[in-house]
């Protein structure tokens, strides 16, 4: 049920809102102080389970409608849940006045432009992406992980264009943002696929060259062991026992092995994931995506793991590294536990991009070392700017 249906019934002065069990539609009953008192006494003396279910149904649908509405962010939805939790636990009926109170409270937490931008970003994350793929990249399929990544990037870009809710992003502007981000991801996926193809070709060439070298070495050893290359009857040029024949057999075997290779199995993807030695939470999330089939190839594995790792680093590590850099540069003598540090927003974005947009899955220790170098460089730059 859409939130607009609750907004419509909330216009009534003081009405009781219930869910009709037969039609699944909202019903309203006018009430005054006396009727509320009568209903309260009736509920205490002889409660009616059917009536209570209709009241609870309306309240739960109201909470669901808020949670599903794109105009409200996660903080707004948590606020609505907090406001209505008492009503649920106390089995209080939903009224038009309560609907107005909750919606007014949520609307005061953001501007109309900000809410409109969220709706626009939600639409673009679904329909806008589909339209761009259909018009400019026919045949390109995006994995669920790619779509989630695109949706997040579109929401962040539209929010930035809205200038903290002071500007309503026009549909054409949001379309241009979406088109650019879709093109960027498609190009990135293509680059990853080409890099994987080059790596596979190089691996194949190395395997063939190594097989040839082993075959030649073995053939030479056989000749030496026989003592005379001209003796014997089996070493006809190009025959099965000759060096040339051994080389061709080795090349054929290597190419046959390559031809039999199939797309990576879940076990192979999980081995690749384990080799990166990612933090436990990130490893568990990516492993779940692999097991559920959301990640089915190496390119998707790289993108999904790097995106989740970037989020984890920003949430759990960048503040710690920033604090350590402050101590190393003499800005602070120590950092208290749980201290809130003012980390440069530029550094946060640079670090997120460097991890999330990488085209390879590197060990976490390498990423950690690189990230600390970035933190030190940013700290040095800011100190130089302050001194100037």
Short mmCIF file of C-alpha atoms in Angstrom, two decimals:
data_model
loop_
_atom_site.label_atom_id
_atom_site.label_comp_id
_atom_site.label_asym_id
_atom_site.label_seq_id
_atom_site.Cartn_x
_atom_site.Cartn_y
_atom_site.Cartn_z
CA UNK A 1 0.00 0.00 0.00
CA UNK A 2 1.37 3.39 -1.02
CA UNK A 3 2.02 6.14 1.50
CA UNK A 4 -0.23 8.50 -0.47
CA UNK A 5 -3.26 6.46 0.64
CA UNK A 6 -2.41 7.16 4.28
CA UNK A 7 -1.79 10.81 3.46
CA UNK A 8 -5.28 10.98 1.94
CA UNK A 9 -7.11 9.54 4.97
CA UNK A 10 -5.04 11.70 7.33
CA UNK A 11 -6.88 14.77 6.05
CA UNK A 12 -9.94 13.76 8.04
CA UNK A 13 -10.19 15.66 11.30
CA UNK A 14 -10.05 12.87 13.88
CA UNK A 15 -10.72 9.45 12.42
CA UNK A 16 -9.88 5.90 13.42
CA UNK A 17 -8.01 4.06 10.61
CA UNK A 18 -8.42 0.30 10.20
CA UNK A 19 -7.69 -2.25 7.47
CA UNK A 20 -10.74 -3.95 5.98
CA UNK A 21 -9.91 -7.67 6.19
CA UNK A 22 -12.17 -8.45 3.20
CA UNK A 23 -11.02 -5.80 0.72
CA UNK A 24 -7.52 -4.95 2.07
CA UNK A 25 -8.53 -1.28 1.84
CA UNK A 26 -8.30 1.41 4.51
CA UNK A 27 -11.52 2.29 6.32
CA UNK A 28 -12.10 5.35 8.49
CA UNK A 29 -14.46 5.83 11.40
CA UNK A 30 -15.25 9.23 12.86
CA UNK A 31 -14.71 9.45 16.59
CA UNK A 32 -15.02 11.89 19.44
CA UNK A 33 -14.01 11.79 23.08
CA UNK A 34 -17.11 9.83 24.14
CA UNK A 35 -16.77 7.19 21.39
CA UNK A 36 -13.09 6.71 22.24
CA UNK A 37 -14.00 6.17 25.88
CA UNK A 38 -16.67 3.63 24.96
CA UNK A 39 -14.24 1.77 22.72
CA UNK A 40 -11.57 1.74 25.44
CA UNK A 41 -14.02 0.27 27.98
CA UNK A 42 -15.19 -2.31 25.43
CA UNK A 43 -11.62 -3.36 24.69
CA UNK A 44 -10.91 -3.83 28.37
CA UNK A 45 -14.07 -5.74 29.18
CA UNK A 46 -14.62 -7.80 26.02
CA UNK A 47 -11.75 -7.48 23.50
CA UNK A 48 -12.58 -8.44 19.91
CA UNK A 49 -9.72 -10.19 18.16
CA UNK A 50 -11.05 -9.41 14.67
CA UNK A 51 -11.26 -5.69 15.43
CA UNK A 52 -7.75 -5.71 16.91
CA UNK A 53 -6.34 -7.43 13.81
CA UNK A 54 -7.86 -4.75 11.57
CA UNK A 55 -6.29 -2.01 13.72
CA UNK A 56 -2.89 -3.72 13.86
CA UNK A 57 -2.99 -4.32 10.11
CA UNK A 58 -3.44 -0.62 9.36
CA UNK A 59 -0.59 0.34 11.70
CA UNK A 60 1.83 -2.22 10.26
CA UNK A 61 0.98 -1.21 6.69
CA UNK A 62 1.65 2.43 7.59
CA UNK A 63 5.12 1.51 8.86
CA UNK A 64 5.78 -0.58 5.74
CA UNK A 65 4.66 2.25 3.45
CA UNK A 66 7.17 4.61 5.09
CA UNK A 67 9.96 2.03 4.83
CA UNK A 68 9.24 1.49 1.11
CA UNK A 69 8.99 5.16 0.18
CA UNK A 70 12.10 6.44 -1.62
CA UNK A 71 11.70 10.01 -0.30
CA UNK A 72 12.89 8.91 3.14
CA UNK A 73 16.40 7.73 3.93
CA UNK A 74 17.42 5.09 6.47
CA UNK A 75 17.60 7.62 9.32
CA UNK A 76 14.03 8.79 8.57
CA UNK A 77 12.79 5.20 8.56
CA UNK A 78 14.48 4.48 11.89
CA UNK A 79 12.85 7.63 13.28
CA UNK A 80 9.40 6.50 12.10
CA UNK A 81 9.95 3.07 13.62
CA UNK A 82 10.91 4.67 16.93
CA UNK A 83 7.81 6.90 16.90
CA UNK A 84 5.44 4.02 16.17
CA UNK A 85 7.03 1.28 18.29
CA UNK A 86 5.14 2.42 21.39
CA UNK A 87 1.86 2.36 19.45
CA UNK A 88 2.56 -1.22 18.36
CA UNK A 89 3.53 -2.50 21.80
CA UNK A 90 0.54 -0.85 23.44
CA UNK A 91 -1.85 -1.92 20.64
CA UNK A 92 -2.92 1.69 20.14
CA UNK A 93 -5.17 2.20 17.09
CA UNK A 94 -3.94 4.26 14.16
CA UNK A 95 -5.68 7.62 13.79
CA UNK A 96 -5.59 10.34 11.16
CA UNK A 97 -4.01 12.67 13.70
CA UNK A 98 -1.21 10.19 14.42
CA UNK A 99 -0.50 9.83 10.69
CA UNK A 100 -0.23 13.62 10.38
CA UNK A 101 2.10 13.81 13.39
CA UNK A 102 4.50 11.16 12.08
CA UNK A 103 4.60 12.48 8.51
CA UNK A 104 5.10 16.06 9.71
CA UNK A 105 7.97 14.91 11.94
CA UNK A 106 9.63 13.13 9.00
CA UNK A 107 9.10 16.02 6.59
CA UNK A 108 10.74 18.45 9.02
CA UNK A 109 13.92 16.36 8.93
CA UNK A 110 14.59 17.24 5.26
CA UNK A 111 13.63 19.76 2.59
CA UNK A 112 11.09 19.08 -0.13
CA UNK A 113 13.89 19.26 -2.72
CA UNK A 114 15.89 16.66 -0.81
CA UNK A 115 12.95 14.26 -0.73
CA UNK A 116 12.21 14.86 -4.41
CA UNK A 117 15.86 14.14 -5.24
CA UNK A 118 15.70 10.82 -3.38
CA UNK A 119 12.65 9.78 -5.41
CA UNK A 120 14.41 10.81 -8.61
CA UNK A 121 17.57 8.89 -7.67
CA UNK A 122 15.51 5.79 -6.86
CA UNK A 123 13.81 5.97 -10.26
CA UNK A 124 17.08 6.49 -12.09
CA UNK A 125 18.70 3.58 -10.23
CA UNK A 126 16.12 1.28 -11.85
CA UNK A 127 14.45 2.68 -14.97
CA UNK A 128 17.18 5.15 -15.88
CA UNK A 129 19.81 2.41 -15.90
CA UNK A 130 17.60 0.13 -18.00
CA UNK A 131 16.92 2.88 -20.56
CA UNK A 132 20.62 3.72 -20.96
CA UNK A 133 21.55 0.07 -21.41
CA UNK A 134 18.79 -0.40 -23.98
CA UNK A 135 19.70 2.73 -25.98
CA UNK A 136 23.51 2.73 -25.84
CA UNK A 137 24.66 -0.71 -24.69
CA UNK A 138 22.27 -3.31 -26.14
CA UNK A 139 23.12 -6.82 -25.08
CA UNK A 140 25.04 -5.74 -21.97
CA UNK A 141 23.82 -7.47 -18.82
CA UNK A 142 24.62 -6.19 -15.34
CA UNK A 143 24.94 -8.46 -12.34
CA UNK A 144 22.93 -7.74 -9.16
CA UNK A 145 26.16 -6.51 -7.54
CA UNK A 146 26.73 -4.08 -10.44
CA UNK A 147 23.18 -2.77 -10.18
CA UNK A 148 23.56 -2.21 -6.45
CA UNK A 149 26.82 -0.37 -7.06
CA UNK A 150 25.22 1.81 -9.77
CA UNK A 151 22.22 2.60 -7.58
CA UNK A 152 24.53 3.73 -4.76
CA UNK A 153 26.62 5.89 -7.09
CA UNK A 154 23.54 7.51 -8.66
CA UNK A 155 22.09 8.29 -5.23
CA UNK A 156 25.35 9.87 -4.08
CA UNK A 157 25.74 11.89 -7.30
CA UNK A 158 22.15 13.18 -7.28
CA UNK A 159 22.49 14.07 -3.59
CA UNK A 160 25.69 16.00 -4.32
CA UNK A 161 24.02 17.81 -7.24
CA UNK A 162 21.17 18.76 -4.90
CA UNK A 163 23.60 20.75 -2.72
CA UNK A 164 22.37 19.45 0.65
CA UNK A 165 18.71 19.77 -0.26
CA UNK A 166 18.91 23.38 -1.48
CA UNK A 167 18.42 22.49 -5.14
CA UNK A 168 15.94 20.18 -6.80
CA UNK A 169 17.74 18.12 -9.44
CA UNK A 170 15.86 18.29 -12.75
CA UNK A 171 14.95 15.09 -14.57
CA UNK A 172 17.30 15.93 -17.46
CA UNK A 173 20.18 16.57 -15.06
CA UNK A 174 19.55 13.28 -13.25
CA UNK A 175 19.38 11.48 -16.60
CA UNK A 176 22.77 12.91 -17.61
CA UNK A 177 24.25 11.77 -14.28
CA UNK A 178 22.82 8.28 -14.74
CA UNK A 179 23.99 7.98 -18.34
CA UNK A 180 27.52 8.99 -17.37
CA UNK A 181 27.72 6.50 -14.50
CA UNK A 182 26.28 3.65 -16.59
CA UNK A 183 28.78 4.36 -19.38
CA UNK A 184 31.60 4.45 -16.84
CA UNK A 185 30.67 1.09 -15.30
CA UNK A 186 30.19 -0.58 -18.68
CA UNK A 187 33.61 0.69 -19.78
CA UNK A 188 35.12 -0.51 -16.50
CA UNK A 189 33.57 -3.97 -16.92
CA UNK A 190 34.89 -4.11 -20.48
CA UNK A 191 38.38 -3.16 -19.30
CA UNK A 192 38.25 -5.89 -16.64
CA UNK A 193 37.10 -8.46 -19.21
CA UNK A 194 39.87 -7.44 -21.61
CA UNK A 195 42.44 -7.58 -18.82
CA UNK A 196 41.23 -11.07 -17.89
CA UNK A 197 41.44 -12.14 -21.54
CA UNK A 198 44.99 -10.79 -21.84
CA UNK A 199 46.00 -12.50 -18.62
CA UNK A 200 44.48 -15.77 -19.85
CA UNK A 201 46.28 -15.47 -23.19
CA UNK A 202 49.58 -14.75 -21.45
CA UNK A 203 49.05 -17.68 -19.11
CA UNK A 204 48.31 -19.91 -22.08
CA UNK A 205 51.43 -18.73 -23.90
CA UNK A 206 53.55 -19.36 -20.81
CA UNK A 207 52.06 -22.83 -20.36
CA UNK A 208 52.75 -23.73 -24.00
CA UNK A 209 56.30 -22.33 -23.86
CA UNK A 210 57.03 -24.25 -20.66
CA UNK A 211 55.61 -27.44 -22.17
CA UNK A 212 57.74 -26.95 -25.28
CA UNK A 213 60.85 -26.36 -23.21
CA UNK A 214 60.20 -29.49 -21.14
CA UNK A 215 59.58 -31.56 -24.27
CA UNK A 216 62.77 -30.34 -25.97
CA UNK A 217 64.81 -30.94 -22.82
CA UNK A 218 63.38 -34.45 -22.46
CA UNK A 219 64.03 -35.22 -26.12
CA UNK A 220 67.62 -34.00 -25.83
CA UNK A 221 68.12 -36.14 -22.75
CA UNK A 222 66.80 -39.16 -24.63
CA UNK A 223 69.23 -38.54 -27.51
CA UNK A 224 72.18 -38.25 -25.13
CA UNK A 225 71.10 -41.42 -23.35
CA UNK A 226 71.01 -43.30 -26.63
CA UNK A 227 74.55 -42.14 -27.40
CA UNK A 228 73.98 -41.69 -31.09
CA UNK A 229 71.16 -39.54 -32.57
CA UNK A 230 71.34 -41.46 -35.86
CA UNK A 231 70.87 -44.90 -34.37
CA UNK A 232 67.62 -46.54 -33.58
CA UNK A 233 64.50 -46.82 -35.67
CA UNK A 234 61.89 -44.74 -33.88
CA UNK A 235 63.27 -41.20 -34.19
CA UNK A 236 62.05 -40.26 -37.65
CA UNK A 237 61.81 -36.48 -38.03
CA UNK A 238 58.47 -35.39 -36.74
CA UNK A 239 57.65 -38.85 -35.37
CA UNK A 240 56.08 -39.52 -32.02
CA UNK A 241 59.43 -40.01 -30.29
CA UNK A 242 61.36 -37.16 -31.94
CA UNK A 243 61.98 -33.70 -30.41
CA UNK A 244 59.69 -32.08 -32.97
CA UNK A 245 56.98 -34.65 -32.30
CA UNK A 246 57.31 -34.12 -28.55
CA UNK A 247 57.00 -30.34 -29.02
CA UNK A 248 53.85 -30.72 -31.07
CA UNK A 249 52.37 -33.16 -28.55
CA UNK A 250 53.11 -30.78 -25.67
CA UNK A 251 51.60 -27.83 -27.56
CA UNK A 252 48.51 -29.87 -28.40
CA UNK A 253 48.09 -31.03 -24.80
CA UNK A 254 48.39 -27.48 -23.48
CA UNK A 255 45.85 -26.16 -25.99
CA UNK A 256 43.49 -29.06 -25.25
CA UNK A 257 43.65 -28.29 -21.53
CA UNK A 258 42.86 -24.66 -22.28
CA UNK A 259 39.93 -25.60 -24.50
CA UNK A 260 38.46 -27.73 -21.73
CA UNK A 261 38.51 -24.88 -19.24
CA UNK A 262 35.08 -23.63 -18.17
CA UNK A 263 33.90 -20.48 -16.34
CA UNK A 264 35.20 -20.52 -12.77
CA UNK A 265 33.29 -22.65 -10.31
CA UNK A 266 32.15 -21.38 -6.93
CA UNK A 267 35.04 -23.24 -5.35
CA UNK A 268 37.56 -21.49 -7.61
CA UNK A 269 36.01 -18.09 -6.87
CA UNK A 270 36.12 -18.81 -3.15
CA UNK A 271 39.80 -19.80 -3.41
CA UNK A 272 40.53 -16.48 -5.14
CA UNK A 273 38.60 -14.67 -2.41
CA UNK A 274 40.46 -16.50 0.36
CA UNK A 275 43.82 -15.59 -1.20
CA UNK A 276 43.01 -11.88 -0.78
CA UNK A 277 42.76 -12.39 3.02
CA UNK A 278 40.07 -9.71 3.37
CA UNK A 279 38.64 -8.63 6.76
CA UNK A 280 36.28 -11.19 8.23
CA UNK A 281 33.06 -9.19 7.70
CA UNK A 282 33.89 -8.39 4.07
CA UNK A 283 34.95 -11.99 3.36
CA UNK A 284 31.70 -13.32 4.83
CA UNK A 285 29.54 -10.93 2.76
CA UNK A 286 31.32 -11.69 -0.52
CA UNK A 287 31.31 -15.44 0.20
CA UNK A 288 27.55 -15.24 0.71
CA UNK A 289 27.15 -13.41 -2.63
CA UNK A 290 29.18 -16.15 -4.37
CA UNK A 291 27.20 -18.96 -2.76
CA UNK A 292 23.88 -17.33 -3.69
CA UNK A 293 24.97 -16.89 -7.32
CA UNK A 294 25.02 -13.07 -7.20
CA UNK A 295 28.72 -13.23 -8.11
CA UNK A 296 29.42 -15.73 -10.87
CA UNK A 297 32.69 -14.68 -12.53
CA UNK A 298 36.06 -13.20 -11.59
CA UNK A 299 35.16 -9.71 -12.81
CA UNK A 300 32.05 -9.60 -10.64
CA UNK A 301 34.05 -11.00 -7.72
CA UNK A 302 36.64 -8.21 -8.04
CA UNK A 303 34.00 -5.48 -8.24
CA UNK A 304 31.82 -6.80 -5.41
CA UNK A 305 34.75 -7.47 -3.05
CA UNK A 306 36.41 -4.10 -3.71
CA UNK A 307 33.13 -2.22 -3.24
CA UNK A 308 32.40 -3.92 0.08
CA UNK A 309 36.01 -3.49 1.21
CA UNK A 310 35.90 0.23 0.39
CA UNK A 311 32.74 0.66 2.51
CA UNK A 312 34.31 -1.32 5.35
CA UNK A 313 37.55 0.70 5.31
CA UNK A 314 35.67 4.02 5.33
CA UNK A 315 33.47 2.89 8.22
CA UNK A 316 35.99 1.02 10.39
CA UNK A 317 39.57 1.97 9.52
CA UNK A 318 40.10 5.39 7.96
CA UNK A 319 39.39 7.19 11.24
CA UNK A 320 41.97 5.04 13.05
CA UNK A 321 44.59 5.63 10.36
CA UNK A 322 43.89 9.36 10.40
CA UNK A 323 44.40 9.42 14.17
CA UNK A 324 47.67 7.50 13.87
CA UNK A 325 48.84 10.00 11.23
CA UNK A 326 48.00 12.89 13.57
CA UNK A 327 50.18 11.31 16.25
CA UNK A 328 53.06 10.69 13.81
CA UNK A 329 52.95 14.29 12.59
CA UNK A 330 52.70 15.74 16.08
CA UNK A 331 49.17 17.09 15.65
CA UNK A 332 47.96 15.07 18.65
CA UNK A 333 49.73 13.24 21.46
CA UNK A 334 47.14 10.48 21.71
CA UNK A 335 43.68 9.59 20.43
CA UNK A 336 40.97 8.51 22.83
CA UNK A 337 38.95 5.40 22.07
CA UNK A 338 35.75 6.15 20.14
CA UNK A 339 36.91 9.70 19.47
CA UNK A 340 35.15 11.31 16.47
CA UNK A 341 37.85 12.55 14.07
CA UNK A 342 37.29 15.14 11.36
CA UNK A 343 38.66 13.16 8.43
CA UNK A 344 39.07 15.07 5.18
CA UNK A 345 36.11 14.39 2.88
CA UNK A 346 38.48 14.55 -0.08
CA UNK A 347 40.60 11.79 1.45
CA UNK A 348 37.49 9.68 2.13
CA UNK A 349 36.38 9.94 -1.51
CA UNK A 350 39.87 9.34 -2.90
CA UNK A 351 40.33 6.24 -0.76
CA UNK A 352 36.87 4.91 -1.60
CA UNK A 353 37.52 5.35 -5.33
CA UNK A 354 41.03 3.85 -5.21
CA UNK A 355 39.66 0.66 -3.63
CA UNK A 356 36.18 0.34 -5.18
CA UNK A 357 37.29 1.09 -8.74
CA UNK A 358 40.34 -1.16 -8.79
CA UNK A 359 40.29 -3.75 -11.56
CA UNK A 360 42.08 -6.40 -9.53
CA UNK A 361 41.58 -8.10 -6.19
CA UNK A 362 44.69 -7.35 -4.17
CA UNK A 363 45.58 -8.71 -0.71
CA UNK A 364 44.19 -6.59 2.09
CA UNK A 365 47.66 -5.99 3.53
CA UNK A 366 48.75 -4.33 0.25
CA UNK A 367 45.63 -2.15 0.24
CA UNK A 368 46.21 -1.25 3.88
CA UNK A 369 49.80 -0.16 3.20
CA UNK A 370 48.72 1.93 0.20
CA UNK A 371 45.89 3.51 2.19
CA UNK A 372 48.23 4.57 5.00
CA UNK A 373 50.51 6.21 2.45
CA UNK A 374 47.49 8.16 1.14
CA UNK A 375 46.57 9.23 4.69
CA UNK A 376 50.12 10.44 5.39
CA UNK A 377 50.23 12.34 2.09
CA UNK A 378 46.91 14.06 2.83
CA UNK A 379 48.03 14.93 6.38
CA UNK A 380 51.27 16.43 5.05
CA UNK A 381 49.37 18.46 2.47
CA UNK A 382 46.93 19.86 5.02
CA UNK A 383 49.72 20.79 7.42
CA UNK A 384 51.59 22.57 4.61
CA UNK A 385 48.41 24.46 3.68
CA UNK A 386 47.89 25.54 7.29
CA UNK A 387 51.50 26.70 7.55
CA UNK A 388 51.15 28.74 4.36
#
